Structure formats: C-alpha cells, structure tokens
Short mmCIF file of C-alpha atoms in Angstrom, two decimals:
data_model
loop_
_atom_site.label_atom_id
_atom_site.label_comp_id
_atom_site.label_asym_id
_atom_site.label_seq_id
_atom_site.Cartn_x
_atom_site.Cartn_y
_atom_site.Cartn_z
CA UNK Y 1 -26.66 9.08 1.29
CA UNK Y 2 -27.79 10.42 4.80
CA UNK Y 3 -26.63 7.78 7.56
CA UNK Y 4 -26.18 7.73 11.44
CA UNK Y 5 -23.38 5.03 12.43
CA UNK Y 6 -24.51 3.36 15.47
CA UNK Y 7 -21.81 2.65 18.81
CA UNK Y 8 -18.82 3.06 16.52
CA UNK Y 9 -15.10 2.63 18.43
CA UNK Y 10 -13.46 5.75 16.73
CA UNK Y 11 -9.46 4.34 16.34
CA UNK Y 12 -8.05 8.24 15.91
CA UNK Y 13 -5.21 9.28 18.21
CA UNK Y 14 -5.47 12.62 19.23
CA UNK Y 15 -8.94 12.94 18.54
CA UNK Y 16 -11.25 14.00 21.40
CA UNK Y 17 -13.26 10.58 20.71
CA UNK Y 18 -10.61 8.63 20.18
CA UNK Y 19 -11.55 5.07 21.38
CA UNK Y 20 -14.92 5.99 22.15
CA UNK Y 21 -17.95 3.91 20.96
CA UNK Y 22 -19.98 6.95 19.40
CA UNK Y 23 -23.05 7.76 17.01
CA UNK Y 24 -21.73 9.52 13.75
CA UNK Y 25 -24.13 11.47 11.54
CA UNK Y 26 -23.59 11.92 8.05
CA UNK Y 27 -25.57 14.41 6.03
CA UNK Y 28 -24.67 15.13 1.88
CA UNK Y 29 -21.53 13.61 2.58
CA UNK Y 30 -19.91 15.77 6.07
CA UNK Y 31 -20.03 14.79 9.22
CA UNK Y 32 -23.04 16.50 10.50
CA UNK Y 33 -22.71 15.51 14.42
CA UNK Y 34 -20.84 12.81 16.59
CA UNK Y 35 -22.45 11.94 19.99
CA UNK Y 36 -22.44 8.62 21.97
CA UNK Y 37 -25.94 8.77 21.35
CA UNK Y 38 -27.78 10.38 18.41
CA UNK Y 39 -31.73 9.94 17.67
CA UNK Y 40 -33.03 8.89 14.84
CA UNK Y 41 -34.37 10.44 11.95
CA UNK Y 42 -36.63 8.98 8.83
CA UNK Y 43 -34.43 10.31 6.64
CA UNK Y 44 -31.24 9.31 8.11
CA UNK Y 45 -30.37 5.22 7.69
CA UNK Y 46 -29.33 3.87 10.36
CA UNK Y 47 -25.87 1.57 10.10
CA UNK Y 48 -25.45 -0.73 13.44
CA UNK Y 49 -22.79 -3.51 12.47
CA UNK Y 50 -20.69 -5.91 15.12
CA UNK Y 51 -18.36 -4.18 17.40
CA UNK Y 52 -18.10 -1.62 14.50
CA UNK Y 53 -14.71 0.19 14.36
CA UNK Y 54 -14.15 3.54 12.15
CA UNK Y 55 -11.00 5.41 11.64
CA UNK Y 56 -10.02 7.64 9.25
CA UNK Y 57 -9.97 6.43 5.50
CA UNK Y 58 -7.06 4.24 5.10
CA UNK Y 59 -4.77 4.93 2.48
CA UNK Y 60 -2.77 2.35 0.16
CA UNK Y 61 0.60 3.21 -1.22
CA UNK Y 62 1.33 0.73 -3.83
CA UNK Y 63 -1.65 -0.62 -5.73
CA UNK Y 64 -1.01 -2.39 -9.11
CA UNK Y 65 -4.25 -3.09 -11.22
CA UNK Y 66 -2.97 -3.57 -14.75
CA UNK Y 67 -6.06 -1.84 -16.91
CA UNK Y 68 -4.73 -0.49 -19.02
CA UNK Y 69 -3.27 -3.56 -21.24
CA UNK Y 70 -3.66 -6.19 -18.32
CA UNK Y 71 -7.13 -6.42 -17.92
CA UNK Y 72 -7.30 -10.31 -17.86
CA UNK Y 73 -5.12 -9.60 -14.20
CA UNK Y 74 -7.65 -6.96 -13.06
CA UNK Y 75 -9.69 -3.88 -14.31
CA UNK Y 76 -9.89 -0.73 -12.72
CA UNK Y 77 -13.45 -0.79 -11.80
CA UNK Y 78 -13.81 -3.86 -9.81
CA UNK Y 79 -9.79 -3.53 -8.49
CA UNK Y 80 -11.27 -0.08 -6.90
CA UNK Y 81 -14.21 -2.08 -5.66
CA UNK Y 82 -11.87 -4.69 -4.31
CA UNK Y 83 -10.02 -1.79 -2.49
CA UNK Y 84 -13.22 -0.53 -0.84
CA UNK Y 85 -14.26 -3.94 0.26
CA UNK Y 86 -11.03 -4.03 1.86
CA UNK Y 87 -10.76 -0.93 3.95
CA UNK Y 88 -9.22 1.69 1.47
CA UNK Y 89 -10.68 4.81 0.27
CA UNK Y 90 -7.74 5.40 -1.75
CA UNK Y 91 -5.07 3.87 -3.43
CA UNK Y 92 -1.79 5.01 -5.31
CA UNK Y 93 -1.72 3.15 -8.50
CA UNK Y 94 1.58 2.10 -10.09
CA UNK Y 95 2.34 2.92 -13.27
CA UNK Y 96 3.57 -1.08 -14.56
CA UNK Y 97 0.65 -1.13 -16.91
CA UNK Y 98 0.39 -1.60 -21.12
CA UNK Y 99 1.33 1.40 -22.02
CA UNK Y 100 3.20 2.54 -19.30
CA UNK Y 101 1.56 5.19 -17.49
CA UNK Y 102 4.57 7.75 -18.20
CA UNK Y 103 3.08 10.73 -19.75
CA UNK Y 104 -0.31 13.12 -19.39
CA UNK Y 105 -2.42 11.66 -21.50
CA UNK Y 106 -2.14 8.03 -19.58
CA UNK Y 107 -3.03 9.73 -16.56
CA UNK Y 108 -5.94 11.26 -17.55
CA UNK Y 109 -6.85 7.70 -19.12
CA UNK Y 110 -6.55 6.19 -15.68
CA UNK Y 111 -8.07 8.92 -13.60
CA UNK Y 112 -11.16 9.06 -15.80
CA UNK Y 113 -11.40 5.51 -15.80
CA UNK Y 114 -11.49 6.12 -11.83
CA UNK Y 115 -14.50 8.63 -11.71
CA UNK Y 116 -17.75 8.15 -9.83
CA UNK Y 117 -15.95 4.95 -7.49
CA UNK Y 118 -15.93 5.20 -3.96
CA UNK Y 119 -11.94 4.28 -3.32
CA UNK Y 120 -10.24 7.15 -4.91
CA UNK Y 121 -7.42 6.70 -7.56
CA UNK Y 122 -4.28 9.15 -7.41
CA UNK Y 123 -1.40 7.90 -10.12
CA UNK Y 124 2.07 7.62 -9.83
CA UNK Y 125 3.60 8.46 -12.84
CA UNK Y 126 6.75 6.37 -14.15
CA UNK Y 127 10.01 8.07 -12.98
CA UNK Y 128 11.75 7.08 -16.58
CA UNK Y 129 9.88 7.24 -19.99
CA UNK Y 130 8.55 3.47 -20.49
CA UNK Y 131 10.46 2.68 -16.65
CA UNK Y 132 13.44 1.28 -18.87
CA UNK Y 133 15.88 3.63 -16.54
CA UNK Y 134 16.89 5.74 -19.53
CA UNK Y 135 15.50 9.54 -19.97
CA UNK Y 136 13.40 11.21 -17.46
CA UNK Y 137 9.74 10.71 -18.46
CA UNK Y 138 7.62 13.95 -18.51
CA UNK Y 139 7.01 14.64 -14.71
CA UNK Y 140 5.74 18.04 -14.17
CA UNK Y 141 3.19 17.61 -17.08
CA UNK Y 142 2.16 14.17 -15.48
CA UNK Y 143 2.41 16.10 -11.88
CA UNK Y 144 -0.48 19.07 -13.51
CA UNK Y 145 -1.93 16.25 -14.60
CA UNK Y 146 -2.40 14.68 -11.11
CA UNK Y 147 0.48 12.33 -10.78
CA UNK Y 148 1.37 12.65 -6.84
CA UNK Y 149 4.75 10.98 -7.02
CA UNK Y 150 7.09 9.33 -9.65
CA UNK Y 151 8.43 6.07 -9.88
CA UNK Y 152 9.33 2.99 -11.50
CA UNK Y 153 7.31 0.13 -10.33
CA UNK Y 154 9.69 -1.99 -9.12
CA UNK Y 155 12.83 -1.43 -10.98
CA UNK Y 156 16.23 0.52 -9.77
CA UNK Y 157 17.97 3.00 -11.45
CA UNK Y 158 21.02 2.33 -12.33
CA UNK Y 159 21.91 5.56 -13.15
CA UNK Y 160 23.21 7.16 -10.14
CA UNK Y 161 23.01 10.48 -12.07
CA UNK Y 162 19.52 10.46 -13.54
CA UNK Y 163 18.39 9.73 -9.88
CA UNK Y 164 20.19 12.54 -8.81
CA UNK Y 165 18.47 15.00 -11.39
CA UNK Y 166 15.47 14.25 -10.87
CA UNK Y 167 15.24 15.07 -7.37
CA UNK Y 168 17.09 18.07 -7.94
CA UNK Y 169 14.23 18.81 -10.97
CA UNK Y 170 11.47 17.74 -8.82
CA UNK Y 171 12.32 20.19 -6.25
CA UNK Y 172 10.93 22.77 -8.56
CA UNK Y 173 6.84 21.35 -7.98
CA UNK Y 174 7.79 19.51 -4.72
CA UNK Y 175 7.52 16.18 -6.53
CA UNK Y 176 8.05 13.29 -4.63
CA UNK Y 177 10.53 10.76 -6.39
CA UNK Y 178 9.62 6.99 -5.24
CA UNK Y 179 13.03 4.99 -5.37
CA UNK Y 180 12.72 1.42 -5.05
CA UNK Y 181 16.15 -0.29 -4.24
CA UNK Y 182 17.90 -3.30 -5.64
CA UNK Y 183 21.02 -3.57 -7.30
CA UNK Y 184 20.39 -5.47 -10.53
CA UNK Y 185 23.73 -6.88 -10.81
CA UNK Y 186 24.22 -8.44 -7.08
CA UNK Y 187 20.80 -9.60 -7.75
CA UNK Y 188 21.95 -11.75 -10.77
CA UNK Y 189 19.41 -14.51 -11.61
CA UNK Y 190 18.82 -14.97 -7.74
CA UNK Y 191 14.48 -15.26 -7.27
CA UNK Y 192 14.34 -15.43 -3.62
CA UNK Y 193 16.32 -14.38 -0.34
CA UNK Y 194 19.84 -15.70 -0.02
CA UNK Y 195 20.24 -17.74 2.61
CA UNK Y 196 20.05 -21.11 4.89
CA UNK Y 197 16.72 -21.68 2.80
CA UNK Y 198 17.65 -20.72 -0.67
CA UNK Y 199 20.40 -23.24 -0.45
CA UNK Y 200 18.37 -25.93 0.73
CA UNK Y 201 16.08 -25.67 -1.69
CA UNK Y 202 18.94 -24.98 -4.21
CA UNK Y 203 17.25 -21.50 -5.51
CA UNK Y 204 19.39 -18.68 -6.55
CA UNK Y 205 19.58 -15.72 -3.94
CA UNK Y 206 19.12 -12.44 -3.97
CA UNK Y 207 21.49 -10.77 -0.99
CA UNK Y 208 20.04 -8.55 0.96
CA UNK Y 209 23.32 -6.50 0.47
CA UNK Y 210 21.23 -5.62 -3.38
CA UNK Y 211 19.03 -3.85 -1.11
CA UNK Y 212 21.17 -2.09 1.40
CA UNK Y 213 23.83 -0.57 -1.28
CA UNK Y 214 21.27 1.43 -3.31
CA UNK Y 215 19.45 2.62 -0.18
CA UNK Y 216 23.29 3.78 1.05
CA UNK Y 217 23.91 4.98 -2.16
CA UNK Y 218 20.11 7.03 -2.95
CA UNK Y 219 20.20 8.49 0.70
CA UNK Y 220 23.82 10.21 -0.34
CA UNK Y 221 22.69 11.08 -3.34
CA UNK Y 222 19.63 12.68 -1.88
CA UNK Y 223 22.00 14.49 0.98
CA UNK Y 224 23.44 15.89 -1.76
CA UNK Y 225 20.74 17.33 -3.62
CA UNK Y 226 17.77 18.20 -1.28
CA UNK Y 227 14.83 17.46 -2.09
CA UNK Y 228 12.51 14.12 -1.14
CA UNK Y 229 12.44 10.66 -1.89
CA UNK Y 230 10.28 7.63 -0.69
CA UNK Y 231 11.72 3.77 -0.53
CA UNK Y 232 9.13 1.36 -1.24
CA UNK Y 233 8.96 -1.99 0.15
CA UNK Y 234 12.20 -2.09 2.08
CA UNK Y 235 12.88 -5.73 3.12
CA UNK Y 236 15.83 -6.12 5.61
CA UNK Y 237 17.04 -5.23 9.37
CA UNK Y 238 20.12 -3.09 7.56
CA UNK Y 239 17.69 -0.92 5.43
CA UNK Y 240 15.98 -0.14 8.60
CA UNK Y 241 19.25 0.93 10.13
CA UNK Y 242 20.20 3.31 7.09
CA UNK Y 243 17.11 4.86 7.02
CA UNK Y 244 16.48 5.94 10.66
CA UNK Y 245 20.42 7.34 10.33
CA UNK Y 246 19.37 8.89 7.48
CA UNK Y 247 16.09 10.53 8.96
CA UNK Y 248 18.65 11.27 12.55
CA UNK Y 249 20.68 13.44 9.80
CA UNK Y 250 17.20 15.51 8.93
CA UNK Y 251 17.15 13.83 5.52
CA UNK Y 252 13.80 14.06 3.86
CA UNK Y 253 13.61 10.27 3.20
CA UNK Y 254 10.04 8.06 4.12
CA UNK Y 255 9.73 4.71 3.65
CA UNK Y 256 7.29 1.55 3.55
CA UNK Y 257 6.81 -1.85 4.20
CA UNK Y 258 4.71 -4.26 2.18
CA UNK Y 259 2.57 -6.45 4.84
CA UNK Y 260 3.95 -10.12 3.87
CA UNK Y 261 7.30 -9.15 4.60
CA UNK Y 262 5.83 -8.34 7.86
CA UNK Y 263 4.29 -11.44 7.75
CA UNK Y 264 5.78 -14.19 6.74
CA UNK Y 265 9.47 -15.29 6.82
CA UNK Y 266 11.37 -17.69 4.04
CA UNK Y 267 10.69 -20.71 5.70
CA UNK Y 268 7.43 -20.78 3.66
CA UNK Y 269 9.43 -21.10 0.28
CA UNK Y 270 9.85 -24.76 1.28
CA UNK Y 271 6.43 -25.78 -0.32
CA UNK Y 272 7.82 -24.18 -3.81
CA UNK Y 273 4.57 -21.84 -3.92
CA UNK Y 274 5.06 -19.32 -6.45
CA UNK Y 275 2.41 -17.08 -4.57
CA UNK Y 276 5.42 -16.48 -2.35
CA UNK Y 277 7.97 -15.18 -5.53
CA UNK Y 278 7.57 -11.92 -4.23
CA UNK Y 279 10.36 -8.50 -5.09
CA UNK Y 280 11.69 -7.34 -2.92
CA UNK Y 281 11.91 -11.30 -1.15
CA UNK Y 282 10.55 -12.57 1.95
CA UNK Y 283 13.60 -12.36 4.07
CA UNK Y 284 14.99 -14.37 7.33
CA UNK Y 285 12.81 -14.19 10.88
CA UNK Y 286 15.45 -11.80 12.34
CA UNK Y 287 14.40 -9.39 9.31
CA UNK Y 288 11.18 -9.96 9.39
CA UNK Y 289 11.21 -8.81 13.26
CA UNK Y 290 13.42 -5.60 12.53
CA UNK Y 291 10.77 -4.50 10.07
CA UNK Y 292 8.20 -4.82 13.15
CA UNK Y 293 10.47 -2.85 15.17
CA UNK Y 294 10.77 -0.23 12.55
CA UNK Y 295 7.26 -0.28 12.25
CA UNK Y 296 6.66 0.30 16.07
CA UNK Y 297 9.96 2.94 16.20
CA UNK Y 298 8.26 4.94 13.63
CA UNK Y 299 11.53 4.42 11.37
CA UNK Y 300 8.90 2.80 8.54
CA UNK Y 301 6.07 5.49 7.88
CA UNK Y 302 3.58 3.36 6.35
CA UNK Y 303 2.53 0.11 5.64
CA UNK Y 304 1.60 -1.41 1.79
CA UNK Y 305 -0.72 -4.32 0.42
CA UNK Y 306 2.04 -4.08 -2.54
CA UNK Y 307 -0.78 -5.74 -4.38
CA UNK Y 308 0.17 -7.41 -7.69
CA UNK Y 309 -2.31 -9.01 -9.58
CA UNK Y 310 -0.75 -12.00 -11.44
CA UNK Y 311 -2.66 -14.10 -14.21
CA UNK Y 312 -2.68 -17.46 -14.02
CA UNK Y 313 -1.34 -18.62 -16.69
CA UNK Y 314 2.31 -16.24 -15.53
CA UNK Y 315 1.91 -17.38 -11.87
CA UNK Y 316 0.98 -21.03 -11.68
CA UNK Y 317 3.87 -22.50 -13.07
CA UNK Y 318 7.27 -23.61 -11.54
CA UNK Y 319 8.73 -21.05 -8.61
CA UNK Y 320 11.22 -20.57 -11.08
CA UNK Y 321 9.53 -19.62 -13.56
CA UNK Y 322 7.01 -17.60 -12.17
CA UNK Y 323 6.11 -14.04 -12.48
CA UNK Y 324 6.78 -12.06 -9.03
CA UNK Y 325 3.60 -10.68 -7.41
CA UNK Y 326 1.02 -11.17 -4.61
CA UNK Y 327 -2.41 -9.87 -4.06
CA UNK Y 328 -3.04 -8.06 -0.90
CA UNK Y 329 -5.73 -5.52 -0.75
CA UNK Y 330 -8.04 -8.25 0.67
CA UNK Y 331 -5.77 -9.34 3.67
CA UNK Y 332 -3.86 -5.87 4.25
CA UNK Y 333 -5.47 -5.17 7.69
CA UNK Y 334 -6.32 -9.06 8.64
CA UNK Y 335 -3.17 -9.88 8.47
CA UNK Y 336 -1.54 -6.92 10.21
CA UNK Y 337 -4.07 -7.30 12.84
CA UNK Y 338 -2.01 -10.42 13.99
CA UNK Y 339 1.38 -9.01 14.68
CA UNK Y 340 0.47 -5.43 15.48
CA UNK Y 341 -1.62 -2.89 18.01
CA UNK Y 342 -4.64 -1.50 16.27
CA UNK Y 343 -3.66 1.90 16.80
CA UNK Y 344 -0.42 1.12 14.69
CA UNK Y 345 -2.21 -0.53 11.58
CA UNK Y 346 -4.52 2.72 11.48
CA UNK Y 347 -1.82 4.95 11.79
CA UNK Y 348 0.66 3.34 8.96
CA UNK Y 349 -2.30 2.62 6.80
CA UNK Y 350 -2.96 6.50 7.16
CA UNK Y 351 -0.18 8.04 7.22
CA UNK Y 352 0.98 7.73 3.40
CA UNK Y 353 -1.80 10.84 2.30
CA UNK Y 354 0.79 12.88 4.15
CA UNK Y 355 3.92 11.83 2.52
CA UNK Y 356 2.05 11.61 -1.08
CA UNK Y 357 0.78 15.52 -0.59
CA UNK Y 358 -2.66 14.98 -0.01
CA UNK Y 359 -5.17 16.23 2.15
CA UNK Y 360 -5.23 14.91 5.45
CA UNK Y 361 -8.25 13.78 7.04
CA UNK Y 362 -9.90 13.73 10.68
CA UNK Y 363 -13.44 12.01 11.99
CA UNK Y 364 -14.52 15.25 13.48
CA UNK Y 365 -18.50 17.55 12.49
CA UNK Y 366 -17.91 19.83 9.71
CA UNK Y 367 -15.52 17.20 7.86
CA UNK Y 368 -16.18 15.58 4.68
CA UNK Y 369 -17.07 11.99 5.53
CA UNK Y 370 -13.86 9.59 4.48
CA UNK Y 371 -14.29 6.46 6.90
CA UNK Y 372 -13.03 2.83 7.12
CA UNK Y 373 -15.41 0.61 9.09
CA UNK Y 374 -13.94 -2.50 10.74
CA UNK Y 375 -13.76 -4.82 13.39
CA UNK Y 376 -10.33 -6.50 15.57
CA UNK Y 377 -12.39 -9.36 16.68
CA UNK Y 378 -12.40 -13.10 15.02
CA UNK Y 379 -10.03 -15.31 13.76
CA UNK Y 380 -10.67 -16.81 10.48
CA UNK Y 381 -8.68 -18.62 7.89
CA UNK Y 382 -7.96 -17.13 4.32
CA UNK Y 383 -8.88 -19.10 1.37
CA UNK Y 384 -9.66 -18.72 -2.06
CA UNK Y 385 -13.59 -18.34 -1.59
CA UNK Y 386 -12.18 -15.06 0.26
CA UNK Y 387 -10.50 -12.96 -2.75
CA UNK Y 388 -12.48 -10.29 -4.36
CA UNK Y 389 -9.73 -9.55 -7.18
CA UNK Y 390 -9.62 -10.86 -10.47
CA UNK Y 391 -5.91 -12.59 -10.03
CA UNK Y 392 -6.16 -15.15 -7.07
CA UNK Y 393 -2.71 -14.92 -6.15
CA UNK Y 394 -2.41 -14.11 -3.01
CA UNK Y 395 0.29 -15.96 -0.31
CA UNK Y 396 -1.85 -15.37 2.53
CA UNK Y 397 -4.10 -18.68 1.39
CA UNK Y 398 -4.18 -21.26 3.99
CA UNK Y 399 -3.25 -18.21 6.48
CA UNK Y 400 -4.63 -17.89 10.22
CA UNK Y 401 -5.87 -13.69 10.15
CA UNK Y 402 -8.05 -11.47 12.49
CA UNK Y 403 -10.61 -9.44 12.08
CA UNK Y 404 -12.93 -8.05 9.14
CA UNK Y 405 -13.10 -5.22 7.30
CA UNK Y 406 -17.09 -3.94 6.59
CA UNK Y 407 -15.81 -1.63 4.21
CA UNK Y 408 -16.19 2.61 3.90
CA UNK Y 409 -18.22 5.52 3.61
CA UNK Y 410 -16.24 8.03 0.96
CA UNK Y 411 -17.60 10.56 -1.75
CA UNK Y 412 -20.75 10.25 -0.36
CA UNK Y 413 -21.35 6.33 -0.58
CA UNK Y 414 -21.65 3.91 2.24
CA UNK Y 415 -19.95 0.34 0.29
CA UNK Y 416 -20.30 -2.79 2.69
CA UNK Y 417 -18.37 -6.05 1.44
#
C-alpha cells in the first residue's frame, strides 16, 4: 500500500524531525520521503487523522496468547490483530501455551501460525523442557529456529545451578536467558502483596522479600558466569535498587516493568476483583512510585502489557480462587500516558527490540516503514465495550486513561482500529 501521512508529530529522540508535525511518504513499504509538506499523488492515499502522532513501531515484551491449546482465551490471529489495534508491531510471545512451546518444532508451529499479520511474532522459547524447572529444554535448536530469548513464563528456578548453566551455555549463540524472580517457598500460598491491605482483607501475602532474594541471588550468579539475563516484571522499590547496583557493576542485566504495577497500587484489592490477582502482585504506593522512578532513571529498560488472557470460567470466580492474569495490550499506552512523558512511553515501549537482538528501527527515507500512529490527547474511561481480545480480563475496567492509539503501518499494511 502506497500512503502519504498527513501533519504527523514524529515522537523520535535524536531524530532530525523529532517532534515535528511532518508529511511521510510510503512507497512498497520504505519510507520514500518525509517533508512538512508533501503533494499529492493519485496513487498515493492520503492518511490525515486527529493530532496524529507516529514513532517508531512499538515493541511488546511479554505477550501471552494461549493458541496453541488455549484457544477459548485467545487465538493467534485475532491476539496479533488485537496487538496492532493497540500500537504494537511486534510482540514477544511466551511460551505458557498447550504444549509448551519448548522445542523447534513448536516454534515453527507458532511462527507459521504468525505469517502474513501485520504485528510481528518473535517466540520465546521455554528456558526448562515443559517450564517444570528440571532439564534445560533444547535452546540453540529453538534459537535457529527463531526463539530470541528463553524463559519460563512466570515461574523461578529453583535450581540455582541450572540457572547458572544456562547462561554460561547460552553464551555460546548470545542467547538471552529471561529470569523471572520469586522464591516459591517465601511465597507459600500468599495470592497478593503482603501488607497493611492483605491483612485487612485477611489474604495470604506474598513478601516482596520472594522477589528481592532471587534477583540478589540471579545477579551473583550471573557475575559469576558472564553472559546476559533479563528480569521480567520486577515489582518492588528493592528490586530497583539491586538492579541499578548491579548495572553500576557493568553487569549485563535489563529489566521490565509490566504497566499495572505502574499503575495501580493494592488499595484496589479491597473490591475482591480477581482482574487484579496479578504475579508478580500489585505492590504498596511507595513501590509503585520507585518503579516510576526507575522508569524515568533509566534503571527499568522497558515497559510490558504482561498481557494474560484468562477465560472466564478460571477468572470470574472468588479472588482466591482465581487464575492470575490481566489483559493489557489494549490499555498499554492509555494508561502509561497518565503517569508518564510521551517521550518516555515511546522510548520503553521501543527499547526491548534492542535487548531481544533485533533490528532496530528509525522513521527516516530509505527505511522500511514500521510505524505506530497515536494521539496524547483525550481522556476517556475504559470499559468492557473497549477490549478487542478474546479474554475480557483486564483491571484497567472502570479506569480514567488518555489518549488513543490509531494503530500501525508494518510489512507493508496500514491497520486502523
């Protein structure tokens, strides 16, 4: 499709048009010219849209989907559509699906599945074989496969040692070992954050101290082998401490942040809405404000929808009883767009093609064409009518947000919501 975006606000630090309102010309799929004004042709369409933003594609870290074995949660094709409608023009899938995606033959499953959309699909393949924390799954035949990191989807490893050989064996094809950190046994039976709010509402609690030792104890074990590692969905003011020491030391360590623990705070578990059973927890304000500062320090790389797709029949029930999940393609950048600058939500929803070893990408002529299209402008309030995804489980329902996303312009498609 041949297109001419009409007085577009390029968001792209360091770019020469950064926060310009331009023209951008797309021919075959490159960015033929950008001008703050460019003529029309009859064979170019024309795109003018309200106080149209672009940036580069945005990029989401943590995407679960559940196809295949989940499909009655969400399906591949429309959860791709769901991404584009939302701002991304690629997502990292997780590998929590039925079979586990742990081996070759499920990523080529998933990534053929993925062909012809216009939201991308790179797989993360499972860091143990089924992610039950046992034996190494196969990594460098799921990384010549196209797996760009390996992980399992929520779940620590208890093994200090098998953590420790695989970043020493993933040092052999630069694989990128995701590490997400909880101790299972200071967790216990605990469902939410321990604190003032978990004991008023007589919940277990999950310390945040389940976080913070397995983050202290992966960053030594990754001082002591080399090699990189990536902590997913870090949740507390102490994490953020151990990780910018840990980057001070010249530690090859990245993390994220998943946007409702930017969000909210656990004051909101005091309507007992399962949408809000979330791993890792929604933590205490002073937490939730550290995370922000990380964010703004640069401490936290990159910012994640962590969207989990939840039937109903697992997530309306009792909080207690409850599977742990939200949604949050659909509300990613609306809902960062309230508690951070523009420039920072573009950057952190960026930045995580870097640290996964892909290409990175620029709005400049002669580039292939990978483009978000939004706007800052608007408050609105989130309800159900607003999800896209199969699973309706999202905690931002009943949430005050800003903004709209159009949608994107990647592998040669223009898809508007």
């Amino acid at each position: 499709m041949n297109l001419i975006f009409k007085k577009a606000r390029l968001i792209e630090p360091g770019n020469s048009f950064h926060n310009q309102v331009i023209d951008i010309k797309i021919k075959n799929g490159i960015i033929e010219k950008i001008s703050p004004n460019i003529q029309s042709e009859e064979s170019f369409k024309e795109i003018e849209l309200d106080n149209l933003h672009v940036s580069v594609g945005w990029f989401d870290t943590s995407v679960s989907l559940g196809e295949p074995g989940y499909e009655e949660r969400e399906t591949i094709a429309n959860g791709l559509e769901v991404a584009a409608k939302s701002g991304f023009t690629g997502i990292a899938l997780q590998p929590n699906s039925n079979p586990i995606i742990d081996n070759q033959s499920q990523i080529h499953f998933v990534k053929q599945k993925a062909s012809g959309f216009s939201t991308e699909l790179y797989p993360i393949g499972a860091l143990t074989k089924n992610s039950d924390g046992n034996d190494l799954a196969e990594l460098f035949d799921m990384k010549n496969a196209g797996a760009i990191a390996f992980g399992d989807y929520n779940k620590s490893l208890d093994n200090a040692n098998l953590l420790k050989v695989s970043l020493q064996y993933a040092q052999d094809f630069n694989g990128l070992i995701i590490a997400f950190s909880q101790d299972s046994n200071i967790k216990g039976k605990g469902i939410v954050n321990e604190g003032i709010t978990s004991t008023e509402l007589g919940l277990k609690g999950i310390p945040a101290l389940a976080e913070e030792l397995i983050i202290a104890r992966n960053l030594f074990i990754l001082e002591y082998t080399g090699g990189k590692i990536h902590i997913p969905t870090i949740s507390t003011s102490k994490s953020v401490e151990l990780i910018k020491e840990a980057k001070k030391k010249g530690l090859n360590v990245t993390c994220s942040v998943a946007v409702h623990n930017l969000f909210f705070n656990d004051e909101v578990l005091k309507g007992f809405d399962a949408n809000f059973r979330v791993t890792p927890p929604i933590r205490t304000e002073e937490d939730r404000k550290a995370l922000i500062n990380g964010v703004l320090d640069g401490t936290i790389d990159c910012i994640t929808s962590d969207h989990n797709p939840i039937d109903i029949e697992h997530k309306k029930l009792e909080f207690d009883l409850a599977k742990n999940g939200t949604i949050g393609l659909e509300t990613a950048y609306t809902a960062l767009q309230t508690i951070l600058p523009t420039d920072i939500i573009i950057e952190k929803l960026t930045s995580g093609r870097k640290i996964f070893g892909l290409s990175t990408l620029s709005v400049k002529e002669g580039e292939k064409a990978n483009i978000s299209l939004f706007t800052p402008d608007e408050n609105f309030e989130f309800d159900e009518k607003n999800i896209l995804s199969k699973s309706k489980n999202s905690a931002f329902i009943g949430s005050t947000l800003k903004g709209k996303v159009y949608g994107i312009y990647n592998q040669g498609k223009l898809q508007l919501q």
